[in-house]
JSON list of C-alpha atoms and ligand atoms in Angstrom, two decimals:
[
{"chain": "A", "resi": 285, "resn": "MET", "atom": "CA", "xyz": [17.22, 8.88, 16.00]},
{"chain": "A", "resi": 286, "resn": "ASP", "atom": "CA", "xyz": [14.41, 10.97, 16.63]},
{"chain": "A", "resi": 287, "resn": "THR", "atom": "CA", "xyz": [13.89, 14.07, 14.42]},
{"chain": "A", "resi": 288, "resn": "THR", "atom": "CA", "xyz": [11.44, 16.86, 13.69]},
{"chain": "A", "resi": 289, "resn": "ILE", "atom": "CA", "xyz": [8.82, 17.66, 11.02]},
{"chain": "A", "resi": 290, "resn": "THR", "atom": "CA", "xyz": [10.86, 20.94, 10.34]},
{"chain": "A", "resi": 291, "resn": "ASN", "atom": "CA", "xyz": [14.09, 18.95, 9.65]},
{"chain": "A", "resi": 292, "resn": "LEU", "atom": "CA", "xyz": [11.94, 16.67, 7.35]},
{"chain": "A", "resi": 293, "resn": "ALA", "atom": "CA", "xyz": [10.75, 19.69, 5.55]},
{"chain": "A", "resi": 294, "resn": "THR", "atom": "CA", "xyz": [14.03, 21.05, 5.07]},
{"chain": "A", "resi": 295, "resn": "ALA", "atom": "CA", "xyz": [15.10, 17.79, 3.54]},
{"chain": "A", "resi": 296, "resn": "ILE", "atom": "CA", "xyz": [12.27, 17.64, 1.13]},
{"chain": "A", "resi": 297, "resn": "LYS", "atom": "CA", "xyz": [12.89, 21.06, -0.07]},
{"chain": "A", "resi": 298, "resn": "ALA", "atom": "CA", "xyz": [16.58, 20.01, -0.66]},
{"chain": "A", "resi": 299, "resn": "ALA", "atom": "CA", "xyz": [15.63, 16.66, -2.48]},
{"chain": "A", "resi": 300, "resn": "HIS", "atom": "CA", "xyz": [16.10, 15.97, -6.06]},
{"chain": "A", "resi": 301, "resn": "LYS", "atom": "CA", "xyz": [14.24, 12.72, -6.10]},
{"chain": "A", "resi": 302, "resn": "ILE", "atom": "CA", "xyz": [12.02, 11.49, -3.30]},
{"chain": "A", "resi": 303, "resn": "VAL", "atom": "CA", "xyz": [10.70, 7.86, -2.92]},
{"chain": "A", "resi": 304, "resn": "PHE", "atom": "CA", "xyz": [7.89, 7.25, -0.66]},
{"chain": "A", "resi": 305, "resn": "LEU", "atom": "CA", "xyz": [7.32, 3.53, 0.76]},
{"chain": "A", "resi": 306, "resn": "THR", "atom": "CA", "xyz": [3.79, 3.56, 2.14]},
{"chain": "A", "resi": 307, "resn": "GLY", "atom": "CA", "xyz": [1.27, 0.87, 4.12]},
{"chain": "A", "resi": 308, "resn": "ALA", "atom": "CA", "xyz": [-1.67, 0.68, 5.92]},
{"chain": "A", "resi": 309, "resn": "GLY", "atom": "CA", "xyz": [-1.28, 3.61, 8.30]},
{"chain": "A", "resi": 310, "resn": "VAL", "atom": "CA", "xyz": [-2.05, 5.97, 5.25]},
{"chain": "A", "resi": 311, "resn": "SER", "atom": "CA", "xyz": [-5.30, 4.48, 4.53]},
{"chain": "A", "resi": 312, "resn": "THR", "atom": "CA", "xyz": [-6.75, 3.87, 7.87]},
{"chain": "A", "resi": 313, "resn": "HIS", "atom": "CA", "xyz": [-7.46, 7.68, 7.85]},
{"chain": "A", "resi": 314, "resn": "SER", "atom": "CA", "xyz": [-9.66, 7.18, 4.82]},
{"chain": "A", "resi": 315, "resn": "GLY", "atom": "CA", "xyz": [-11.79, 4.44, 6.85]},
{"chain": "A", "resi": 316, "resn": "ILE", "atom": "CA", "xyz": [-9.82, 1.39, 5.55]},
{"chain": "A", "resi": 317, "resn": "PRO", "atom": "CA", "xyz": [-8.94, -0.70, 8.58]},
{"chain": "A", "resi": 318, "resn": "ASP", "atom": "CA", "xyz": [-5.74, -2.58, 8.30]},
{"chain": "A", "resi": 319, "resn": "TYR", "atom": "CA", "xyz": [-6.89, -6.12, 7.54]},
{"chain": "A", "resi": 320, "resn": "ARG", "atom": "CA", "xyz": [-3.98, -7.57, 9.67]},
{"chain": "A", "resi": 321, "resn": "SER", "atom": "CA", "xyz": [-5.42, -5.75, 12.83]},
{"chain": "A", "resi": 322, "resn": "LYS", "atom": "CA", "xyz": [-6.72, -8.21, 15.34]},
{"chain": "A", "resi": 323, "resn": "THR", "atom": "CA", "xyz": [-10.11, -6.58, 15.99]},
{"chain": "A", "resi": 324, "resn": "GLY", "atom": "CA", "xyz": [-13.25, -7.24, 14.06]},
{"chain": "A", "resi": 325, "resn": "LEU", "atom": "CA", "xyz": [-15.16, -10.02, 12.69]},
{"chain": "A", "resi": 326, "resn": "TYR", "atom": "CA", "xyz": [-12.21, -12.49, 12.08]},
{"chain": "A", "resi": 327, "resn": "ALA", "atom": "CA", "xyz": [-10.43, -11.96, 15.60]},
{"chain": "A", "resi": 328, "resn": "ALA", "atom": "CA", "xyz": [-11.09, -15.31, 16.58]},
{"chain": "A", "resi": 329, "resn": "SER", "atom": "CA", "xyz": [-11.21, -17.01, 12.83]},
{"chain": "A", "resi": 330, "resn": "ALA", "atom": "CA", "xyz": [-8.14, -17.99, 10.89]},
{"chain": "A", "resi": 331, "resn": "ALA", "atom": "CA", "xyz": [-5.14, -15.84, 10.38]},
{"chain": "A", "resi": 332, "resn": "PRO", "atom": "CA", "xyz": [-5.33, -13.12, 7.86]},
{"chain": "A", "resi": 333, "resn": "GLU", "atom": "CA", "xyz": [-1.97, -14.55, 6.36]},
{"chain": "A", "resi": 334, "resn": "TYR", "atom": "CA", "xyz": [-4.06, -17.79, 5.53]},
{"chain": "A", "resi": 335, "resn": "LEU", "atom": "CA", "xyz": [-7.42, -16.23, 4.49]},
{"chain": "A", "resi": 336, "resn": "LEU", "atom": "CA", "xyz": [-5.34, -13.93, 2.05]},
{"chain": "A", "resi": 337, "resn": "SER", "atom": "CA", "xyz": [-3.53, -16.75, 0.52]},
{"chain": "A", "resi": 338, "resn": "HIS", "atom": "CA", "xyz": [-3.11, -18.44, -2.86]},
{"chain": "A", "resi": 339, "resn": "ASP", "atom": "CA", "xyz": [-3.96, -21.72, -1.33]},
{"chain": "A", "resi": 340, "resn": "ASN", "atom": "CA", "xyz": [-7.23, -20.17, 0.29]},
{"chain": "A", "resi": 341, "resn": "LEU", "atom": "CA", "xyz": [-8.44, -18.88, -2.94]},
{"chain": "A", "resi": 342, "resn": "GLN", "atom": "CA", "xyz": [-7.81, -21.97, -4.61]},
{"chain": "A", "resi": 343, "resn": "ASP", "atom": "CA", "xyz": [-9.30, -24.44, -2.13]},
{"chain": "A", "resi": 344, "resn": "HIS", "atom": "CA", "xyz": [-11.88, -22.45, -0.48]},
{"chain": "A", "resi": 345, "resn": "PRO", "atom": "CA", "xyz": [-12.95, -19.53, -2.89]},
{"chain": "A", "resi": 346, "resn": "ALA", "atom": "CA", "xyz": [-16.05, -18.69, -0.85]},
{"chain": "A", "resi": 347, "resn": "ASP", "atom": "CA", "xyz": [-14.04, -18.14, 2.22]},
{"chain": "A", "resi": 348, "resn": "PHE", "atom": "CA", "xyz": [-11.53, -15.81, 0.31]},
{"chain": "A", "resi": 349, "resn": "TYR", "atom": "CA", "xyz": [-14.26, -14.04, -1.33]},
{"chain": "A", "resi": 350, "resn": "GLU", "atom": "CA", "xyz": [-16.13, -13.53, 2.06]},
{"chain": "A", "resi": 351, "resn": "PHE", "atom": "CA", "xyz": [-12.76, -12.22, 3.77]},
{"chain": "A", "resi": 352, "resn": "VAL", "atom": "CA", "xyz": [-11.83, -9.63, 0.95]},
{"chain": "A", "resi": 353, "resn": "THR", "atom": "CA", "xyz": [-15.48, -8.33, 0.51]},
{"chain": "A", "resi": 354, "resn": "GLN", "atom": "CA", "xyz": [-16.01, -7.95, 4.21]},
{"chain": "A", "resi": 355, "resn": "ARG", "atom": "CA", "xyz": [-12.49, -6.88, 5.03]},
{"chain": "A", "resi": 356, "resn": "MET", "atom": "CA", "xyz": [-11.04, -5.09, 2.25]},
{"chain": "A", "resi": 357, "resn": "TYR", "atom": "CA", "xyz": [-13.25, -3.65, -0.17]},
{"chain": "A", "resi": 358, "resn": "TYR", "atom": "CA", "xyz": [-14.23, -0.09, 0.63]},
{"chain": "A", "resi": 359, "resn": "PRO", "atom": "CA", "xyz": [-15.35, 1.24, -2.65]},
{"chain": "A", "resi": 360, "resn": "ASP", "atom": "CA", "xyz": [-16.73, 4.43, -1.28]},
{"chain": "A", "resi": 361, "resn": "ALA", "atom": "CA", "xyz": [-13.35, 5.45, 0.55]},
{"chain": "A", "resi": 362, "resn": "GLN", "atom": "CA", "xyz": [-11.89, 8.67, -0.55]},
{"chain": "A", "resi": 363, "resn": "PRO", "atom": "CA", "xyz": [-8.15, 9.81, -0.57]},
{"chain": "A", "resi": 364, "resn": "ASN", "atom": "CA", "xyz": [-7.20, 11.72, 2.70]},
{"chain": "A", "resi": 365, "resn": "LEU", "atom": "CA", "xyz": [-4.64, 14.68, 3.19]},
{"chain": "A", "resi": 366, "resn": "ILE", "atom": "CA", "xyz": [-1.71, 12.19, 3.24]},
{"chain": "A", "resi": 367, "resn": "HIS", "atom": "CA", "xyz": [-2.57, 10.72, -0.03]},
{"chain": "A", "resi": 368, "resn": "GLN", "atom": "CA", "xyz": [-2.87, 14.36, -1.49]},
{"chain": "A", "resi": 369, "resn": "GLU", "atom": "CA", "xyz": [0.48, 15.48, -0.04]},
{"chain": "A", "resi": 370, "resn": "ILE", "atom": "CA", "xyz": [2.31, 12.58, -1.25]},
{"chain": "A", "resi": 371, "resn": "ALA", "atom": "CA", "xyz": [0.75, 12.69, -4.72]},
{"chain": "A", "resi": 372, "resn": "ALA", "atom": "CA", "xyz": [1.73, 16.49, -5.01]},
{"chain": "A", "resi": 373, "resn": "LEU", "atom": "CA", "xyz": [5.34, 15.56, -4.01]},
{"chain": "A", "resi": 374, "resn": "CYS", "atom": "CA", "xyz": [5.39, 12.66, -6.53]},
{"chain": "A", "resi": 375, "resn": "ASN", "atom": "CA", "xyz": [4.12, 14.51, -9.47]},
{"chain": "A", "resi": 376, "resn": "ASP", "atom": "CA", "xyz": [6.67, 17.42, -8.72]},
{"chain": "A", "resi": 377, "resn": "LYS", "atom": "CA", "xyz": [9.82, 15.17, -7.97]},
{"chain": "A", "resi": 378, "resn": "GLY", "atom": "CA", "xyz": [9.05, 11.64, -6.72]},
{"chain": "A", "resi": 379, "resn": "GLU", "atom": "CA", "xyz": [7.93, 8.11, -7.02]},
{"chain": "A", "resi": 380, "resn": "LEU", "atom": "CA", "xyz": [5.39, 6.19, -4.56]},
{"chain": "A", "resi": 381, "resn": "ILE", "atom": "CA", "xyz": [5.89, 2.61, -4.00]},
{"chain": "A", "resi": 382, "resn": "THR", "atom": "CA", "xyz": [2.83, 1.38, -1.76]},
{"chain": "A", "resi": 383, "resn": "GLN", "atom": "CA", "xyz": [1.92, -1.69, -0.21]},
{"chain": "A", "resi": 384, "resn": "ASN", "atom": "CA", "xyz": [-1.79, -0.58, -0.19]},
{"chain": "A", "resi": 385, "resn": "VAL", "atom": "CA", "xyz": [-4.11, -2.27, -2.68]},
{"chain": "A", "resi": 386, "resn": "ASP", "atom": "CA", "xyz": [-7.06, 0.25, -2.10]},
{"chain": "A", "resi": 387, "resn": "GLY", "atom": "CA", "xyz": [-6.25, 2.47, -5.45]},
{"chain": "A", "resi": 388, "resn": "LEU", "atom": "CA", "xyz": [-6.52, 5.72, -3.22]},
{"chain": "A", "resi": 389, "resn": "ASP", "atom": "CA", "xyz": [-3.14, 6.90, -4.22]},
{"chain": "A", "resi": 390, "resn": "LYS", "atom": "CA", "xyz": [-4.21, 6.88, -7.83]},
{"chain": "A", "resi": 391, "resn": "LYS", "atom": "CA", "xyz": [-7.62, 8.49, -7.05]},
{"chain": "A", "resi": 392, "resn": "ALA", "atom": "CA", "xyz": [-5.79, 11.32, -5.33]},
{"chain": "A", "resi": 393, "resn": "GLY", "atom": "CA", "xyz": [-4.17, 12.03, -8.78]},
{"chain": "A", "resi": 394, "resn": "ASN", "atom": "CA", "xyz": [-0.81, 10.52, -8.16]},
{"chain": "A", "resi": 395, "resn": "GLN", "atom": "CA", "xyz": [0.95, 9.93, -11.47]},
{"chain": "A", "resi": 396, "resn": "HIS", "atom": "CA", "xyz": [3.96, 8.22, -10.17]},
{"chain": "A", "resi": 397, "resn": "VAL", "atom": "CA", "xyz": [2.61, 5.05, -8.23]},
{"chain": "A", "resi": 398, "resn": "ILE", "atom": "CA", "xyz": [4.07, 1.62, -8.20]},
{"chain": "A", "resi": 399, "resn": "GLU", "atom": "CA", "xyz": [1.27, -0.62, -6.46]},
{"chain": "A", "resi": 400, "resn": "PHE", "atom": "CA", "xyz": [3.61, -3.10, -5.23]},
{"chain": "A", "resi": 401, "resn": "HIS", "atom": "CA", "xyz": [0.91, -5.66, -4.06]},
{"chain": "A", "resi": 402, "resn": "GLY", "atom": "CA", "xyz": [-1.41, -4.94, -7.03]},
{"chain": "A", "resi": 403, "resn": "ASN", "atom": "CA", "xyz": [-4.82, -3.01, -6.92]},
{"chain": "A", "resi": 404, "resn": "LEU", "atom": "CA", "xyz": [-8.16, -4.66, -5.45]},
{"chain": "A", "resi": 405, "resn": "TYR", "atom": "CA", "xyz": [-10.17, -3.21, -8.42]},
{"chain": "A", "resi": 406, "resn": "ASP", "atom": "CA", "xyz": [-8.28, -4.72, -11.00]},
{"chain": "A", "resi": 407, "resn": "LEU", "atom": "CA", "xyz": [-10.10, -7.94, -11.20]},
{"chain": "A", "resi": 408, "resn": "TYR", "atom": "CA", "xyz": [-10.32, -10.94, -13.88]},
{"chain": "A", "resi": 409, "resn": "CYS", "atom": "CA", "xyz": [-11.55, -14.40, -14.45]},
{"chain": "A", "resi": 410, "resn": "GLN", "atom": "CA", "xyz": [-9.10, -17.18, -13.71]},
{"chain": "A", "resi": 411, "resn": "THR", "atom": "CA", "xyz": [-10.83, -19.22, -16.40]},
{"chain": "A", "resi": 412, "resn": "CYS", "atom": "CA", "xyz": [-11.11, -16.95, -19.23]},
{"chain": "A", "resi": 413, "resn": "ALA", "atom": "CA", "xyz": [-8.57, -14.01, -18.14]},
{"chain": "A", "resi": 414, "resn": "LYS", "atom": "CA", "xyz": [-11.01, -11.46, -19.06]},
{"chain": "A", "resi": 415, "resn": "ARG", "atom": "CA", "xyz": [-11.42, -8.37, -16.94]},
{"chain": "A", "resi": 416, "resn": "VAL", "atom": "CA", "xyz": [-14.35, -8.08, -14.64]},
{"chain": "A", "resi": 417, "resn": "THR", "atom": "CA", "xyz": [-15.84, -5.05, -13.13]},
{"chain": "A", "resi": 418, "resn": "TYR", "atom": "CA", "xyz": [-15.92, -4.32, -9.18]},
{"chain": "A", "resi": 419, "resn": "ALA", "atom": "CA", "xyz": [-19.96, -4.31, -9.73]},
{"chain": "A", "resi": 420, "resn": "GLU", "atom": "CA", "xyz": [-19.82, -7.80, -11.14]},
{"chain": "A", "resi": 421, "resn": "TYR", "atom": "CA", "xyz": [-17.64, -9.07, -8.41]},
{"chain": "A", "resi": 422, "resn": "ALA", "atom": "CA", "xyz": [-19.73, -7.49, -5.67]},
{"chain": "A", "resi": 423, "resn": "ARG", "atom": "CA", "xyz": [-22.70, -9.59, -6.95]},
{"chain": "A", "resi": 424, "resn": "ASP", "atom": "CA", "xyz": [-20.86, -12.90, -7.29]},
{"chain": "A", "resi": 425, "resn": "PHE", "atom": "CA", "xyz": [-17.30, -14.32, -7.46]},
{"chain": "A", "resi": 426, "resn": "HIS", "atom": "CA", "xyz": [-18.33, -16.49, -10.14]},
{"chain": "A", "resi": 427, "resn": "HIS", "atom": "CA", "xyz": [-17.84, -15.15, -13.80]},
{"chain": "A", "resi": 428, "resn": "ALA", "atom": "CA", "xyz": [-21.47, -14.87, -15.53]},
{"chain": "A", "resi": 429, "resn": "LYS", "atom": "CA", "xyz": [-20.07, -15.94, -18.70]},
{"chain": "A", "resi": 430, "resn": "ASP", "atom": "CA", "xyz": [-18.31, -19.21, -17.61]},
{"chain": "A", "resi": 431, "resn": "GLY", "atom": "CA", "xyz": [-18.65, -19.78, -13.93]},
{"chain": "A", "resi": 432, "resn": "GLY", "atom": "CA", "xyz": [-14.71, -19.24, -13.58]},
{"chain": "A", "resi": 433, "resn": "ILE", "atom": "CA", "xyz": [-13.49, -17.81, -10.11]},
{"chain": "A", "resi": 434, "resn": "ILE", "atom": "CA", "xyz": [-12.87, -14.10, -10.21]},
{"chain": "A", "resi": 435, "resn": "ARG", "atom": "CA", "xyz": [-9.91, -12.75, -8.35]},
{"chain": "A", "resi": 436, "resn": "PRO", "atom": "CA", "xyz": [-8.20, -9.60, -7.73]},
{"chain": "A", "resi": 437, "resn": "ARG", "atom": "CA", "xyz": [-4.92, -8.85, -9.34]},
{"chain": "A", "resi": 438, "resn": "ILE", "atom": "CA", "xyz": [-3.04, -8.53, -5.94]},
{"chain": "A", "resi": 439, "resn": "VAL", "atom": "CA", "xyz": [-0.30, -10.50, -4.53]},
{"chain": "A", "resi": 440, "resn": "LEU", "atom": "CA", "xyz": [-1.35, -13.08, -2.34]},
{"chain": "A", "resi": 441, "resn": "TYR", "atom": "CA", "xyz": [0.47, -14.89, 0.39]},
{"chain": "A", "resi": 442, "resn": "GLY", "atom": "CA", "xyz": [2.32, -17.70, -1.51]},
{"chain": "A", "resi": 443, "resn": "GLU", "atom": "CA", "xyz": [2.40, -15.74, -4.65]},
{"chain": "A", "resi": 444, "resn": "ALA", "atom": "CA", "xyz": [5.51, -13.86, -5.85]},
{"chain": "A", "resi": 445, "resn": "ILE", "atom": "CA", "xyz": [5.75, -10.11, -6.55]},
{"chain": "A", "resi": 446, "resn": "ASP", "atom": "CA", "xyz": [5.47, -9.12, -10.38]},
{"chain": "A", "resi": 447, "resn": "SER", "atom": "CA", "xyz": [9.18, -8.78, -11.56]},
{"chain": "A", "resi": 448, "resn": "SER", "atom": "CA", "xyz": [8.63, -5.65, -13.28]},
{"chain": "A", "resi": 449, "resn": "LYS", "atom": "CA", "xyz": [7.16, -4.04, -10.44]},
{"chain": "A", "resi": 450, "resn": "SER", "atom": "CA", "xyz": [10.08, -5.01, -8.36]},
{"chain": "A", "resi": 451, "resn": "ASP", "atom": "CA", "xyz": [12.68, -3.81, -11.01]},
{"chain": "A", "resi": 452, "resn": "ARG", "atom": "CA", "xyz": [10.85, -0.47, -11.34]},
{"chain": "A", "resi": 453, "resn": "SER", "atom": "CA", "xyz": [10.65, -0.32, -7.55]},
{"chain": "A", "resi": 454, "resn": "VAL", "atom": "CA", "xyz": [14.68, -1.01, -7.19]},
{"chain": "A", "resi": 455, "resn": "ALA", "atom": "CA", "xyz": [15.34, 1.57, -9.87]},
{"chain": "A", "resi": 456, "resn": "ALA", "atom": "CA", "xyz": [13.35, 4.14, -8.08]},
{"chain": "A", "resi": 457, "resn": "ILE", "atom": "CA", "xyz": [14.99, 3.56, -4.67]},
{"chain": "A", "resi": 458, "resn": "ALA", "atom": "CA", "xyz": [18.55, 3.58, -6.19]},
{"chain": "A", "resi": 459, "resn": "ALA", "atom": "CA", "xyz": [17.91, 6.72, -7.58]},
{"chain": "A", "resi": 460, "resn": "ALA", "atom": "CA", "xyz": [16.63, 8.64, -4.65]},
{"chain": "A", "resi": 461, "resn": "ASP", "atom": "CA", "xyz": [18.37, 11.06, -2.36]},
{"chain": "A", "resi": 462, "resn": "LEU", "atom": "CA", "xyz": [15.38, 11.19, 0.20]},
{"chain": "A", "resi": 463, "resn": "ILE", "atom": "CA", "xyz": [13.38, 7.99, 1.32]},
{"chain": "A", "resi": 464, "resn": "MET", "atom": "CA", "xyz": [10.22, 8.58, 3.38]},
{"chain": "A", "resi": 465, "resn": "ILE", "atom": "CA", "xyz": [8.56, 5.64, 4.99]},
{"chain": "A", "resi": 466, "resn": "VAL", "atom": "CA", "xyz": [5.06, 6.47, 6.07]},
{"chain": "A", "resi": 467, "resn": "GLY", "atom": "CA", "xyz": [2.51, 4.50, 7.97]},
{"chain": "A", "resi": 468, "resn": "THR", "atom": "CA", "xyz": [3.89, 1.26, 7.81]},
{"chain": "A", "resi": 469, "resn": "SER", "atom": "CA", "xyz": [5.87, -0.87, 10.56]},
{"chain": "A", "resi": 470, "resn": "PHE", "atom": "CA", "xyz": [8.20, -2.17, 7.68]},
{"chain": "A", "resi": 471, "resn": "ARG", "atom": "CA", "xyz": [7.82, -5.72, 8.54]},
{"chain": "A", "resi": 472, "resn": "VAL", "atom": "CA", "xyz": [6.57, -7.23, 5.19]},
{"chain": "A", "resi": 473, "resn": "TYR", "atom": "CA", "xyz": [8.94, -9.08, 2.84]},
{"chain": "A", "resi": 474, "resn": "PRO", "atom": "CA", "xyz": [10.21, -8.51, 0.29]},
{"chain": "A", "resi": 475, "resn": "PHE", "atom": "CA", "xyz": [8.69, -4.92, 0.61]},
{"chain": "A", "resi": 476, "resn": "ALA", "atom": "CA", "xyz": [11.01, -4.08, 3.49]},
{"chain": "A", "resi": 477, "resn": "GLN", "atom": "CA", "xyz": [14.13, -5.21, 1.81]},
{"chain": "A", "resi": 478, "resn": "LEU", "atom": "CA", "xyz": [13.70, -2.60, -1.04]},
{"chain": "A", "resi": 479, "resn": "LEU", "atom": "CA", "xyz": [15.83, -0.38, 1.49]},
{"chain": "A", "resi": 480, "resn": "GLN", "atom": "CA", "xyz": [18.94, -2.22, 0.71]},
{"chain": "A", "resi": 481, "resn": "TYR", "atom": "CA", "xyz": [19.11, -0.77, -2.93]},
{"chain": "A", "resi": 482, "resn": "ARG", "atom": "CA", "xyz": [19.35, 2.87, -1.72]},
{"chain": "A", "resi": 483, "resn": "SER", "atom": "CA", "xyz": [22.29, 4.82, -2.68]},
{"chain": "A", "resi": 484, "resn": "ALA", "atom": "CA", "xyz": [24.74, 5.77, -0.11]},
{"chain": "A", "resi": 485, "resn": "ALA", "atom": "CA", "xyz": [23.81, 9.34, -0.12]},
{"chain": "A", "resi": 486, "resn": "ALA", "atom": "CA", "xyz": [20.20, 8.72, 0.54]},
{"chain": "A", "resi": 487, "resn": "GLN", "atom": "CA", "xyz": [18.74, 10.23, 3.65]},
{"chain": "A", "resi": 488, "resn": "ILE", "atom": "CA", "xyz": [15.84, 8.04, 5.36]},
{"chain": "A", "resi": 489, "resn": "PHE", "atom": "CA", "xyz": [12.97, 9.50, 7.16]},
{"chain": "A", "resi": 490, "resn": "ALA", "atom": "CA", "xyz": [9.92, 7.45, 8.76]},
{"chain": "A", "resi": 491, "resn": "ILE", "atom": "CA", "xyz": [6.57, 8.61, 10.13]},
{"chain": "A", "resi": 492, "resn": "ASN", "atom": "CA", "xyz": [4.92, 5.81, 11.97]},
{"chain": "A", "resi": 493, "resn": "ASN", "atom": "CA", "xyz": [3.24, 5.30, 15.39]},
{"chain": "A", "resi": 494, "resn": "GLU", "atom": "CA", "xyz": [5.76, 2.90, 16.10]},
{"chain": "A", "resi": 495, "resn": "PRO", "atom": "CA", "xyz": [9.37, 2.95, 15.78]},
{"chain": "A", "resi": 496, "resn": "ILE", "atom": "CA", "xyz": [10.97, 1.18, 12.79]},
{"chain": "A", "resi": 497, "resn": "ALA", "atom": "CA", "xyz": [13.96, -1.22, 13.03]},
{"chain": "A", "resi": 498, "resn": "ALA", "atom": "CA", "xyz": [16.17, -0.25, 10.25]},
{"chain": "A", "resi": 499, "resn": "PRO", "atom": "CA", "xyz": [19.40, 1.54, 10.28]},
{"chain": "A", "resi": 500, "resn": "GLU", "atom": "CA", "xyz": [20.17, 5.28, 9.89]},
{"chain": "A", "resi": 501, "resn": "ILE", "atom": "CA", "xyz": [16.61, 6.36, 10.03]},
{"chain": "A", "resi": 502, "resn": "HIS", "atom": "CA", "xyz": [15.42, 9.78, 11.10]},
{"chain": "A", "resi": 503, "resn": "MET", "atom": "CA", "xyz": [12.11, 8.58, 13.10]},
{"chain": "A", "resi": 504, "resn": "ILE", "atom": "CA", "xyz": [9.08, 10.81, 13.57]},
{"chain": "A", "resi": 505, "resn": "GLN", "atom": "CA", "xyz": [7.12, 8.82, 15.89]},
{"chain": "A", "resi": 506, "resn": "MET", "atom": "CA", "xyz": [3.75, 10.08, 15.40]},
{"chain": "A", "resi": 507, "resn": "ASP", "atom": "CA", "xyz": [0.39, 9.53, 13.63]},
{"chain": "A", "resi": 508, "resn": "ALA", "atom": "CA", "xyz": [0.81, 9.81, 9.86]},
{"chain": "A", "resi": 509, "resn": "LEU", "atom": "CA", "xyz": [-2.34, 12.40, 9.47]},
{"chain": "A", "resi": 510, "resn": "ALA", "atom": "CA", "xyz": [-1.05, 14.64, 12.18]},
{"chain": "A", "resi": 511, "resn": "ALA", "atom": "CA", "xyz": [2.42, 14.44, 10.89]},
{"chain": "A", "resi": 512, "resn": "PHE", "atom": "CA", "xyz": [1.20, 15.36, 7.26]},
{"chain": "A", "resi": 513, "resn": "THR", "atom": "CA", "xyz": [-0.94, 18.20, 8.50]},
{"chain": "A", "resi": 514, "resn": "LYS", "atom": "CA", "xyz": [2.10, 19.56, 10.11]},
{"chain": "A", "resi": 515, "resn": "LEU", "atom": "CA", "xyz": [4.29, 18.93, 7.38]},
{"chain": "A", "resi": 516, "resn": "LYS", "atom": "CA", "xyz": [1.75, 20.78, 4.91]},
{"chain": "A", "resi": 517, "resn": "GLU", "atom": "CA", "xyz": [1.82, 24.00, 7.28]},
{"chain": "A", "resi": 518, "resn": "VAL", "atom": "CA", "xyz": [5.56, 23.94, 7.51]},
{"chain": "A", "resi": 519, "resn": "LEU", "atom": "CA", "xyz": [6.23, 23.28, 3.85]},
{"chain": "A", "resi": 520, "resn": "ASN", "atom": "CA", "xyz": [3.97, 26.26, 2.91]},
{"chain": "A", "resi": 521, "resn": "GLU", "atom": "CA", "xyz": [5.74, 28.57, 5.10]},
{"chain": "A", "resi": 522, "resn": "CYS", "atom": "CA", "xyz": [9.45, 28.03, 4.02]},
{"chain": "B", "resi": 876, "resn": "LIG", "atom": "ZN1", "xyz": [-14.51, -16.10, -17.40]}
]
C-alpha cells in the first residue's frame, strides 16, 4: 500500500529499534553508479554476475581487476544526505544492514553498520593473507612482496555470506519494530530473505523508485534523495 513521508516520520518517532536495509540507490547520489545497470563500458560485455564472480577472480584475475577498478571503486566519493540521515537515526536507535560495498555509511559516521557484502577497501593478498592498502591495489593487483593476487573482502557471486554477519543481521531484524528498505529493489538473495526474521509487530516502510514485491509494505515510490530531503524537514518540524 502507498503511504506518505509524514506517516513514515510518525513511525520513526514512535520506533524503539529501527533497522535499515539499503542498496545501490543510496550511493548513486554520491556518484557511484549501480554496477548492475546496463549502461556504460560493459553494456555489451559479459554479465556483471560473471565479472564479479569467484570463478572470474580465480580464472581471469586481470579481467576481474579491470571490472572492479573501472566500475566499482570511487575513492573520492563522499556520503550524501541519505547516508547522513541514516547514520543519525542508527546512532540514536538503530542498525543498518547494507548491500553497498563502498564504505560510505562508515564515512558518514554511522557506528551501527553491518556491511552485508563486505567493503571494497578491505583488501588482502590471497597468498600471504596480509592486508593491502587501496593505493597499492590501485597500482597493481599483484602483491609486491610475493606476487599473490590481491582481492577485496567482498562477497562475490559464488561465495557465501560471512556467517557472523548473517547472524548479526538476523538478530537486528528480529529486534526491530520498524524496518526501512531504501534504494534497493530487494531482489538479491540472501539479503532479501532477511525480512522473514522480522517480528510480527514490525512495520515495514520502503523508499524506492520502483515498487517492491514484499508483503505488508508501506511503499513510498520516489527517489531516495528526494524522500530523505523531505523526511529531514518533517522530522525537524515535529
Ligand atoms: Zn602476499
